[in-house]
Tab-separated table of N, CA and C in Angstrom:
chain	number	residue	atom	x	y	z
A	1	TRP	N	-4.035	5.266	12.731
A	1	TRP	CA	-4.024	4.706	12.095
A	1	TRP	C	-4.931	3.339	12.422
A	2	GLU	N	-4.920	2.444	12.813
A	2	GLU	CA	-5.755	1.988	13.509
A	2	GLU	C	-7.328	2.548	13.324
A	3	GLN	N	-7.341	3.757	13.887
A	3	GLN	CA	-9.067	4.679	14.168
A	3	GLN	C	-9.570	4.762	12.333
A	4	ALA	N	-8.593	5.457	11.439
A	4	ALA	CA	-8.490	5.929	10.584
A	4	ALA	C	-9.000	5.098	9.472
A	5	SER	N	-8.144	3.824	9.716
A	5	SER	CA	-8.845	2.503	9.125
A	5	SER	C	-9.277	2.065	9.749
A	6	LEU	N	-10.273	1.996	10.629
A	6	LEU	CA	-11.691	2.002	10.652
A	6	LEU	C	-12.458	2.248	10.144
A	7	MET	N	-12.632	3.450	10.101
A	7	MET	CA	-13.608	4.741	9.802
A	7	MET	C	-13.425	4.772	8.151
A	8	ALA	N	-12.177	4.054	7.325
A	8	ALA	CA	-12.141	3.964	6.024
A	8	ALA	C	-12.770	2.778	5.420
A	9	ALA	N	-12.905	1.489	6.349
A	9	ALA	CA	-12.964	0.399	5.998
A	9	ALA	C	-15.293	0.858	6.005
A	10	ARG	N	-15.226	1.575	7.124
A	10	ARG	CA	-16.754	2.555	7.419
A	10	ARG	C	-17.610	2.780	6.257
A	11	GLU	N	-16.995	3.544	6.180
A	11	GLU	CA	-17.482	5.250	4.605
A	11	GLU	C	-17.003	4.264	3.419
A	12	ASN	N	-16.294	3.301	3.368
A	12	ASN	CA	-15.581	2.846	1.960
A	12	ASN	C	-15.198	3.302	1.030
A	13	LYS	N	-13.833	3.810	1.982
A	13	LYS	CA	-13.124	4.900	1.571
A	13	LYS	C	-10.862	4.740	1.470
A	14	LEU	N	-10.505	5.191	0.762
A	14	LEU	CA	-9.204	5.186	0.958
A	14	LEU	C	-8.405	6.294	2.076
A	15	LEU	N	-7.310	5.010	2.632
A	15	LEU	CA	-6.488	6.035	3.412
A	15	LEU	C	-5.307	7.092	2.675
A	16	LEU	N	-5.688	8.188	2.540
A	16	LEU	CA	-4.452	9.173	2.361
A	16	LEU	C	-3.658	9.349	3.697
A	17	ILE	N	-2.133	8.957	3.128
A	17	ILE	CA	-0.808	9.091	4.825
A	17	ILE	C	0.318	10.198	4.094
A	18	GLU	N	0.486	10.694	5.191
A	18	GLU	CA	1.775	11.887	4.632
A	18	GLU	C	2.796	11.296	5.386
A	19	ILE	N	3.041	10.565	5.377
A	19	ILE	CA	4.215	10.255	5.988
A	19	ILE	C	6.067	10.201	6.028
A	20	ASN	N	5.731	10.996	7.557
A	20	ASN	CA	7.444	12.044	7.518
A	20	ASN	C	7.972	11.172	8.715
A	21	SER	N	8.731	12.030	8.713
A	21	SER	CA	9.873	12.075	10.195
A	21	SER	C	10.248	12.824	10.991
A	22	GLY	N	9.213	14.334	11.574
A	22	GLY	CA	8.756	14.397	12.479
A	22	GLY	C	9.353	16.409	12.136
A	23	ARG	N	9.709	15.777	10.708
A	23	ARG	CA	11.814	16.614	10.951
A	23	ARG	C	11.407	18.327	9.727
A	24	GLN	N	10.189	17.461	8.945
A	24	GLN	CA	10.037	18.531	7.839
A	24	GLN	C	8.739	19.237	8.175
A	25	ALA	N	8.187	20.849	8.337
A	25	ALA	CA	7.472	20.911	8.584
A	25	ALA	C	6.648	20.871	7.667
A	26	VAL	N	4.977	20.831	7.682
A	26	VAL	CA	4.031	21.277	6.473
A	26	VAL	C	4.434	22.303	5.474
A	27	ASN	N	4.611	21.451	4.165
A	27	ASN	CA	4.880	22.243	2.585
A	27	ASN	C	3.564	23.133	2.356
A	28	THR	N	3.487	24.788	2.971
A	28	THR	CA	2.757	25.553	2.585
A	28	THR	C	2.268	25.633	0.936
A	29	LYS	N	3.495	24.998	0.169
A	29	LYS	CA	2.981	25.166	-0.915
A	29	LYS	C	2.726	24.409	-1.874
A	30	ILE	N	3.383	22.810	-1.310
A	30	ILE	CA	2.281	21.709	-1.282
A	30	ILE	C	0.836	22.175	-0.772
A	31	GLU	N	0.119	22.481	0.472
A	31	GLU	CA	-0.893	22.445	0.899
A	31	GLU	C	-2.104	23.517	-0.017
A	32	LYS	N	-1.305	24.185	-0.171
A	32	LYS	CA	-2.069	25.865	-1.460
A	32	LYS	C	-2.356	24.919	-2.280
A	33	ALA	N	-1.285	24.067	-3.280
A	33	ALA	CA	-1.367	23.426	-4.566
A	33	ALA	C	-2.787	22.940	-4.223
A	34	ILE	N	-2.707	21.825	-3.244
A	34	ILE	CA	-3.829	20.829	-2.715
A	34	ILE	C	-4.930	21.164	-2.819
A	35	LEU	N	-4.897	21.974	-1.632
A	35	LEU	CA	-6.350	22.866	-1.507
A	35	LEU	C	-6.816	23.921	-2.921
A	36	SER	N	-5.858	24.297	-3.676
A	36	SER	CA	-6.340	25.304	-4.809
A	36	SER	C	-7.449	24.657	-5.936
A	37	ASN	N	-6.989	23.108	-6.284
A	37	ASN	CA	-7.529	22.189	-6.781
A	37	ASN	C	-8.400	22.091	-6.485
A	38	ARG	N	-9.625	22.168	-7.014
A	38	ARG	CA	-11.240	22.137	-6.603
A	38	ARG	C	-11.525	20.351	-7.493
A	39	ASP	N	-11.032	19.896	-8.319
A	39	ASP	CA	-11.319	18.851	-8.364
A	39	ASP	C	-10.332	18.225	-7.691
A	40	LEU	N	-9.360	18.240	-7.039
A	40	LEU	CA	-8.631	17.523	-6.417
A	40	LEU	C	-9.394	17.337	-4.754
A	41	MET	N	-9.714	18.179	-4.890
A	41	MET	CA	-10.126	18.452	-3.233
A	41	MET	C	-11.391	17.767	-3.256
A	42	ASN	N	-12.726	17.991	-4.151
A	42	ASN	CA	-13.679	16.618	-4.216
A	42	ASN	C	-13.826	15.770	-4.526
A	43	SER	N	-12.588	14.961	-5.072
A	43	SER	CA	-12.469	13.792	-5.201
A	43	SER	C	-11.766	13.433	-3.649
A	44	LEU	N	-10.970	13.946	-2.918
A	44	LEU	CA	-10.006	13.785	-1.803
A	44	LEU	C	-11.241	13.559	-1.095
A	45	LYS	N	-12.132	14.358	-0.715
A	45	LYS	CA	-13.149	14.697	0.676
A	45	LYS	C	-14.543	13.047	-0.125
A	46	ARG	N	-14.801	12.609	-1.325
A	46	ARG	CA	-14.908	12.052	-1.181
A	46	ARG	C	-15.363	10.811	-1.021
A	47	ASN	N	-13.619	10.598	-1.338
A	47	ASN	CA	-13.105	8.878	-1.121
A	47	ASN	C	-12.156	8.418	-0.341
A	48	ILE	N	-11.461	9.237	0.530
A	48	ILE	CA	-9.742	9.619	1.250
A	48	ILE	C	-10.462	9.870	2.576
A	49	ILE	N	-9.814	9.230	3.597
A	49	ILE	CA	-9.618	9.436	4.816
A	49	ILE	C	-7.822	9.724	5.009
A	50	PRO	N	-7.770	11.084	5.309
A	50	PRO	CA	-6.243	11.326	5.352
A	50	PRO	C	-5.894	11.471	6.924
A	51	ILE	N	-4.830	10.662	6.912
A	51	ILE	CA	-3.960	11.544	8.008
A	51	ILE	C	-2.867	11.805	8.076
A	52	GLN	N	-1.607	11.913	9.072
A	52	GLN	CA	-0.210	11.946	8.879
A	52	GLN	C	0.130	11.112	10.208
A	53	ILE	N	1.573	10.448	9.700
A	53	ILE	CA	2.408	9.701	10.907
A	53	ILE	C	3.769	10.202	10.541
A	54	ASN	N	3.723	9.894	12.064
A	54	ASN	CA	5.939	10.319	11.398
A	54	ASN	C	6.515	9.877	12.147
A	55	ILE	N	7.384	9.208	11.938
A	55	ILE	CA	8.022	7.585	11.355
A	55	ILE	C	8.552	7.898	12.104
A	56	ASN	N	8.652	8.712	13.611
A	56	ASN	CA	10.228	9.261	14.564
A	56	ASN	C	9.355	8.925	15.848
A	57	THR	N	7.625	8.848	15.503
A	57	THR	CA	7.285	7.875	16.935
A	57	THR	C	6.757	6.372	16.929
A	58	PRO	N	6.885	6.008	18.759
A	58	PRO	CA	6.283	4.578	18.255
A	58	PRO	C	5.794	4.104	17.373
A	59	GLN	N	4.433	5.016	17.517
A	59	GLN	CA	3.198	4.390	16.101
A	59	GLN	C	3.550	4.406	14.974
A	60	GLY	N	4.625	5.408	14.706
A	60	GLY	CA	5.629	5.383	13.208
A	60	GLY	C	6.948	4.250	13.130
A	61	GLN	N	7.093	4.004	14.038
A	61	GLN	CA	8.135	2.238	14.059
A	61	GLN	C	7.637	1.705	13.339
A	62	GLU	N	5.919	0.761	14.423
A	62	GLU	CA	5.374	0.172	14.273
A	62	GLU	C	4.613	0.228	12.873
A	63	PHE	N	4.416	1.392	12.060
A	63	PHE	CA	3.469	1.004	11.164
A	63	PHE	C	4.849	1.468	10.006
A	64	LEU	N	6.134	1.268	10.058
A	64	LEU	CA	6.585	1.327	8.601
A	64	LEU	C	6.785	0.793	8.293
A	65	PRO	N	6.919	-0.977	8.812
A	65	PRO	CA	6.859	-2.152	7.433
A	65	PRO	C	5.788	-2.321	6.665
A	66	ARG	N	4.346	-1.434	6.693
A	66	ARG	CA	3.533	-1.108	5.813
A	66	ARG	C	4.072	-0.513	4.514
A	67	LEU	N	5.248	0.659	4.528
A	67	LEU	CA	5.691	0.928	3.637
A	67	LEU	C	6.294	0.500	2.904
A	68	LEU	N	6.506	-0.834	2.900
A	68	LEU	CA	6.939	-1.655	2.309
A	68	LEU	C	8.479	-1.264	1.311
A	69	LEU	N	8.698	-0.748	2.509
A	69	LEU	CA	10.503	-0.580	2.421
A	69	LEU	C	10.519	0.760	1.581
A	70	TYR	N	9.853	1.627	0.982
A	70	TYR	CA	9.516	2.663	0.395
A	70	TYR	C	9.770	4.069	1.094
A	71	ASP	N	10.977	4.927	0.900
A	71	ASP	CA	11.348	6.198	1.376
A	71	ASP	C	11.005	7.041	1.004
A	72	TYR	N	10.706	7.627	2.658
A	72	TYR	CA	9.889	8.782	2.655
A	72	TYR	C	10.325	10.414	3.035
A	73	PRO	N	9.844	10.856	2.735
A	73	PRO	CA	8.441	11.504	3.693
A	73	PRO	C	7.877	11.846	1.686
A	74	VAL	N	6.591	10.792	1.850
A	74	VAL	CA	5.827	10.195	1.140
A	74	VAL	C	3.961	10.412	0.926
A	75	TYR	N	4.007	10.730	0.223
A	75	TYR	CA	2.099	10.450	0.036
A	75	TYR	C	1.895	9.324	0.251
A	76	ALA	N	0.979	8.481	0.561
A	76	ALA	CA	0.720	6.580	0.242
A	76	ALA	C	-0.991	6.663	0.177
A	77	LEU	N	-1.124	6.064	-0.596
A	77	LEU	CA	-2.595	5.019	-0.696
A	77	LEU	C	-2.709	4.063	-0.319
A	78	PHE	N	-3.623	3.665	0.807
A	78	PHE	CA	-3.848	2.281	1.430
A	78	PHE	C	-5.413	2.223	1.371
A	79	MET	N	-5.946	0.781	0.965
A	79	MET	CA	-7.149	0.601	1.311
A	79	MET	C	-6.957	0.055	2.821
A	80	PRO	N	-8.475	0.240	3.670
A	80	PRO	CA	-8.393	0.248	4.931
A	80	PRO	C	-7.853	-1.367	5.336
A	81	TYR	N	-7.420	-1.583	6.492
A	81	TYR	CA	-6.698	-2.566	7.146
A	81	TYR	C	-4.943	-3.001	6.219
A	82	GLY	N	-4.526	-2.256	5.019
A	82	GLY	CA	-3.376	-1.815	5.530
A	82	GLY	C	-2.522	-2.063	3.636
A	83	ASP	N	-3.614	-2.312	2.968
A	83	ASP	CA	-3.007	-3.343	1.213
A	83	ASP	C	-2.582	-1.570	0.873
A	84	LEU	N	-1.062	-1.328	0.819
A	84	LEU	CA	-0.631	-0.206	0.149
A	84	LEU	C	-0.998	-0.759	-1.693
A	85	LEU	N	-1.164	1.089	-2.585
A	85	LEU	CA	-1.927	1.059	-3.428
A	85	LEU	C	-1.051	1.843	-4.345
A	86	GLU	N	-1.026	2.666	-3.984
A	86	GLU	CA	0.066	4.058	-4.442
A	86	GLU	C	1.108	4.618	-3.475
A	87	ILE	N	1.688	5.151	-4.302
A	87	ILE	CA	3.285	5.866	-3.053
A	87	ILE	C	3.281	7.009	-4.291
A	88	VAL	N	3.030	8.702	-3.529
A	88	VAL	CA	4.232	9.735	-4.835
A	88	VAL	C	4.881	10.350	-3.408
A	89	SER	N	5.314	10.955	-3.929
A	89	SER	CA	6.248	11.433	-3.432
A	89	SER	C	6.142	12.973	-2.858
A	90	VAL	N	6.697	13.699	-1.775
A	90	VAL	CA	6.179	14.864	-2.064
A	90	VAL	C	7.299	15.931	-2.909
A	91	ASP	N	8.017	16.031	-2.821
A	91	ASP	CA	8.262	15.881	-3.869
A	91	ASP	C	7.557	16.495	-5.453
A	92	ASP	N	6.854	15.360	-5.469
A	92	ASP	CA	6.869	15.447	-6.962
A	92	ASP	C	4.816	16.252	-6.763
A	93	VAL	N	4.656	15.940	-5.364
A	93	VAL	CA	3.751	16.742	-5.168
A	93	VAL	C	3.686	18.054	-5.216
A	94	ALA	N	4.414	18.324	-4.652
A	94	ALA	CA	5.302	19.876	-4.733
A	94	ALA	C	5.273	20.651	-5.538
A	95	ARG	N	5.845	19.655	-7.439
A	95	ARG	CA	6.152	20.111	-8.176
A	95	ARG	C	4.555	20.181	-9.611
A	96	ASN	N	3.599	19.509	-8.905
A	96	ASN	CA	2.571	19.131	-9.814
A	96	ASN	C	1.492	18.278	-8.623
A	97	ALA	N	0.639	19.100	-8.221
A	97	ALA	CA	-0.130	18.968	-7.240
A	97	ALA	C	-1.503	17.779	-8.152
A	98	THR	N	-1.758	17.644	-9.102
A	98	THR	CA	-2.579	17.006	-9.852
A	98	THR	C	-1.696	16.256	-9.673
A	99	VAL	N	-1.101	15.424	-9.582
A	99	VAL	CA	-0.314	13.740	-9.505
A	99	VAL	C	-1.049	13.312	-8.550
A	100	LEU	N	-1.118	13.693	-7.575
A	100	LEU	CA	-2.505	13.293	-6.298
A	100	LEU	C	-3.151	12.739	-6.733
A	101	MET	N	-4.011	13.806	-7.870
A	101	MET	CA	-4.914	13.369	-8.687
A	101	MET	C	-5.387	12.134	-9.053
A	102	GLU	N	-3.744	11.522	-10.113
A	102	GLU	CA	-3.552	10.849	-10.710
A	102	GLU	C	-3.801	9.059	-10.131
A	103	LYS	N	-2.971	9.318	-8.881
A	103	LYS	CA	-2.640	8.701	-8.300
A	103	LYS	C	-3.608	8.398	-7.577
A	104	THR	N	-4.272	8.879	-7.093
A	104	THR	CA	-5.812	8.923	-5.945
A	104	THR	C	-6.736	7.912	-7.141
A	105	GLN	N	-7.174	8.165	-7.924
A	105	GLN	CA	-7.548	8.049	-8.807
A	105	GLN	C	-6.794	6.783	-9.330
A	106	ASN	N	-5.650	6.308	-9.681
A	106	ASN	CA	-5.298	4.757	-9.420
A	106	ASN	C	-5.861	3.629	-8.790
A	107	ALA	N	-5.378	4.547	-7.857
A	107	ALA	CA	-5.598	3.493	-6.263
A	107	ALA	C	-6.780	3.537	-5.997
A	108	LEU	N	-8.411	4.044	-6.389
A	108	LEU	CA	-9.013	4.362	-6.764
A	108	LEU	C	-9.523	2.200	-7.198
A	109	GLN	N	-8.854	2.484	-8.610
A	109	GLN	CA	-9.293	0.983	-9.734
A	109	GLN	C	-8.655	-0.035	-8.797
A	110	LEU	N	-7.196	0.508	-8.567
A	110	LEU	CA	-6.916	-1.138	-7.403
A	110	LEU	C	-7.607	-1.581	-6.550
A	111	ALA	N	-8.106	-0.902	-6.227
A	111	ALA	CA	-9.116	-1.022	-4.950
A	111	ALA	C	-10.243	-2.120	-5.372
A	112	ALA	N	-10.588	-1.714	-5.795
A	112	ALA	CA	-12.029	-2.424	-6.719
A	112	ALA	C	-11.825	-3.409	-6.971
A	113	ILE	N	-10.673	-3.465	-7.268
A	113	ILE	CA	-9.306	-5.105	-8.157
A	113	ILE	C	-9.863	-5.549	-7.487
A	114	LYS	N	-8.903	-5.227	-5.716
A	114	LYS	CA	-8.423	-6.227	-5.107
A	114	LYS	C	-9.497	-6.478	-4.271
A	115	ARG	N	-11.145	-6.121	-3.429
A	115	ARG	CA	-12.539	-5.532	-2.848
A	115	ARG	C	-12.484	-7.582	-3.586
A	116	SER	N	-12.898	-6.887	-5.309
A	116	SER	CA	-13.291	-8.354	-6.313
A	116	SER	C	-12.449	-9.420	-6.005
A	117	ASN	N	-11.738	-9.436	-5.339
A	117	ASN	CA	-10.621	-10.802	-4.998
A	117	ASN	C	-11.137	-11.982	-4.446
A	118	SER	N	-10.612	-12.763	-5.301
A	118	SER	CA	-11.288	-14.567	-4.307
A	118	SER	C	-9.943	-15.267	-4.244
A	119	ARG	N	-9.098	-15.003	-5.335
A	119	ARG	CA	-7.130	-15.569	-5.031
A	119	ARG	C	-7.073	-15.557	-4.097
A	120	SER	N	-5.843	-16.709	-3.596
A	120	SER	CA	-5.276	-15.951	-2.584
A	120	SER	C	-4.423	-17.418	-2.857
A	121	VAL	N	-2.979	-17.199	-2.803
A	121	VAL	CA	-1.632	-18.091	-2.700
A	121	VAL	C	-1.703	-18.337	-1.599
A	122	GLN	N	-1.431	-19.822	-1.293
A	122	GLN	CA	-1.089	-20.653	0.197
A	122	GLN	C	0.220	-21.582	0.373
A	123	PHE	N	1.296	-20.807	0.443
A	123	PHE	CA	2.367	-21.618	0.439
A	123	PHE	C	2.709	-21.966	2.096
A	124	GLU	N	3.260	-23.402	0.965
A	124	GLU	CA	3.851	-24.216	2.378
A	124	GLU	C	5.365	-23.981	2.845
A	125	ASN	N	5.336	-23.708	3.997
A	125	ASN	CA	6.278	-24.211	5.043
A	125	ASN	C	7.345	-24.949	4.533
A	126	ILE	N	7.700	-26.338	3.654
A	126	ILE	CA	7.804	-27.297	3.834
A	126	ILE	C	9.371	-27.351	2.579
A	127	THR	N	10.529	-28.243	3.010
A	127	THR	CA	11.842	-28.480	2.350
A	127	THR	C	11.334	-28.195	1.389
A	128	LEU	N	13.105	-28.529	0.597
A	128	LEU	CA	12.490	-28.573	-1.036
A	128	LEU	C	12.649	-30.019	-1.215
A	129	ASP	N	13.383	-30.590	-0.639
A	129	ASP	CA	13.339	-32.242	-0.873
A	129	ASP	C	11.709	-32.773	-0.292
A	130	GLU	N	11.316	-32.610	0.958
A	130	GLU	CA	9.754	-32.073	0.944
A	130	GLU	C	8.401	-31.713	-0.668
A	131	ALA	N	8.825	-31.320	-1.196
A	131	ALA	CA	8.812	-30.322	-1.540
A	131	ALA	C	8.936	-31.295	-3.393
A	132	TYR	N	9.538	-32.108	-3.171
A	132	TYR	CA	9.700	-32.568	-4.575
A	132	TYR	C	9.411	-34.167	-4.235
A	133	GLU	N	9.267	-34.670	-3.095
A	133	GLU	CA	8.268	-35.577	-3.352
A	133	GLU	C	6.551	-35.541	-3.056
A	134	LYS	N	6.354	-34.421	-3.102
A	134	LYS	CA	4.819	-33.530	-2.402
A	134	LYS	C	4.341	-34.012	-4.291
A	135	ALA	N	5.674	-33.277	-5.055
A	135	ALA	CA	4.869	-32.459	-6.339
A	135	ALA	C	5.357	-34.184	-7.093
A	136	TRP	N	5.790	-34.946	-6.651
A	136	TRP	CA	6.066	-36.027	-7.567
A	136	TRP	C	4.706	-37.046	-7.489
A	137	LYS	N	4.492	-37.076	-6.206
A	137	LYS	CA	2.658	-37.917	-5.712
A	137	LYS	C	1.638	-37.465	-6.150
A	138	GLU	N	1.824	-35.661	-6.242
A	138	GLU	CA	0.604	-35.014	-6.826
A	138	GLU	C	0.458	-35.381	-8.335
A	139	ASN	N	1.942	-35.518	-8.792
A	139	ASN	CA	1.759	-34.832	-10.455
A	139	ASN	C	1.463	-33.850	-10.346
A	140	LYS	N	2.896	-33.062	-9.814
A	140	LYS	CA	2.337	-31.147	-9.687
A	140	LYS	C	3.881	-30.497	-10.039
A	141	LEU	N	3.837	-29.378	-10.531
A	141	LEU	CA	4.724	-29.225	-10.664
A	141	LEU	C	5.562	-28.044	-9.467
A	142	ILE	N	6.573	-27.913	-8.853
A	142	ILE	CA	6.767	-27.279	-8.432
A	142	ILE	C	7.207	-25.437	-8.179
A	143	PHE	N	6.723	-24.337	-7.291
A	143	PHE	CA	7.078	-23.533	-7.364
A	143	PHE	C	7.580	-22.802	-6.024
A	144	ALA	N	8.610	-22.158	-6.000
A	144	ALA	CA	9.571	-21.521	-4.652
A	144	ALA	C	9.747	-20.399	-4.777
A	145	PHE	N	8.869	-19.872	-4.220
A	145	PHE	CA	8.365	-18.416	-3.755
A	145	PHE	C	9.426	-18.049	-2.114
A	146	ILE	N	10.994	-17.479	-3.003
A	146	ILE	CA	11.838	-16.612	-1.880
A	146	ILE	C	11.162	-15.726	-1.501
A	147	PHE	N	10.686	-15.647	0.492
A	147	PHE	CA	10.549	-14.796	0.391
A	147	PHE	C	10.758	-14.153	1.769
A	148	SER	N	11.338	-12.810	1.447
A	148	SER	CA	11.797	-12.060	2.615
A	148	SER	C	11.107	-10.656	2.914
A	149	ASN	N	10.929	-10.446	4.518
A	149	ASN	CA	10.554	-9.245	4.507
A	149	ASN	C	11.259	-7.850	4.918
A	150	ASP	N	12.577	-7.943	4.114
A	150	ASP	CA	12.724	-6.525	3.829
A	150	ASP	C	13.945	-6.049	2.381
A	151	ASN	N	12.078	-7.508	1.105
A	151	ASN	CA	12.792	-7.097	0.395
A	151	ASN	C	11.586	-6.543	-0.200
A	152	GLN	N	11.615	-5.779	-1.600
A	152	GLN	CA	10.328	-5.025	-1.879
A	152	GLN	C	10.077	-5.924	-2.595
A	153	GLY	N	10.378	-6.242	-3.864
A	153	GLY	CA	10.468	-7.254	-4.648
A	153	GLY	C	9.417	-8.482	-4.151
A	154	THR	N	9.577	-8.888	-3.398
A	154	THR	CA	8.609	-9.997	-2.703
A	154	THR	C	7.740	-9.980	-1.922
A	155	LEU	N	7.622	-8.568	-1.278
A	155	LEU	CA	6.858	-7.675	-0.455
A	155	LEU	C	5.530	-7.671	-2.189
A	156	LEU	N	5.953	-6.615	-2.885
A	156	LEU	CA	5.562	-6.462	-3.829
A	156	LEU	C	4.700	-7.823	-4.274
A	157	MET	N	5.158	-8.287	-4.558
A	157	MET	CA	5.108	-10.129	-5.390
A	157	MET	C	3.605	-10.275	-4.892
A	158	GLU	N	4.002	-10.575	-3.457
A	158	GLU	CA	3.122	-10.795	-2.599
A	158	GLU	C	1.867	-10.935	-2.914
A	159	LYS	N	1.837	-9.234	-2.503
A	159	LYS	CA	0.368	-8.584	-2.582
A	159	LYS	C	-0.225	-8.368	-3.811
A	160	ASN	N	0.519	-8.128	-5.019
A	160	ASN	CA	-0.326	-7.093	-5.945
A	160	ASN	C	-0.214	-8.972	-7.255
A	161	VAL	N	0.651	-9.793	-6.981
A	161	VAL	CA	0.406	-10.546	-8.580
A	161	VAL	C	0.439	-12.110	-7.850
A	162	LEU	N	0.124	-12.592	-6.439
A	162	LEU	CA	0.497	-13.850	-5.986
A	162	LEU	C	-1.035	-14.229	-5.314
A	163	ASN	N	-1.188	-13.320	-5.192
A	163	ASN	CA	-3.048	-12.947	-4.453
A	163	ASN	C	-4.095	-11.896	-5.485
A	164	LEU	N	-4.041	-11.696	-6.580
A	164	LEU	CA	-4.879	-10.953	-7.047
A	164	LEU	C	-5.555	-11.925	-8.011
A	165	ASN	N	-7.067	-11.988	-8.650
A	165	ASN	CA	-7.734	-12.701	-9.337
A	165	ASN	C	-6.360	-11.448	-10.958
A	166	ALA	N	-7.033	-10.219	-10.698
A	166	ALA	CA	-6.600	-9.797	-12.146
A	166	ALA	C	-5.549	-8.406	-11.307
A	167	ALA	N	-4.787	-8.238	-12.095
A	167	ALA	CA	-3.872	-6.670	-11.840
A	167	ALA	C	-4.024	-5.340	-12.641
């Protein structure tokens, strides 16, 4: 992950990660469908650094929080250094490999938005009473964001709503 992320940053590419539990053998049907689609292959070669991660390894367990609670096996498209852009299930790719092309194109568009982003919401870790007092003094409203590392909605909201100029 770290080496691929650095390479993707250097080459201005995204990461396509096949995330599995190590029990699944590489599905030759999926592999053939991807390899036989010339447009998809050209797009992947131009825009993607591909890697596989076995979630049942120490490296996989370290990587797992980056999945933002999505189930695996999946293909996930990431920006270098960890922003998750798109997820597509292995089953969906098995049924129609072109879905991977669509997800890749969408991920490239999202990455462009994120690269040009200049906004970042900085939350203060204060009590509600402190927030009321501060809001009163500064004549501002209070926005409370209740965050949880094990809630997909809050993880996605933080990455894709609160910290982007546009989505």
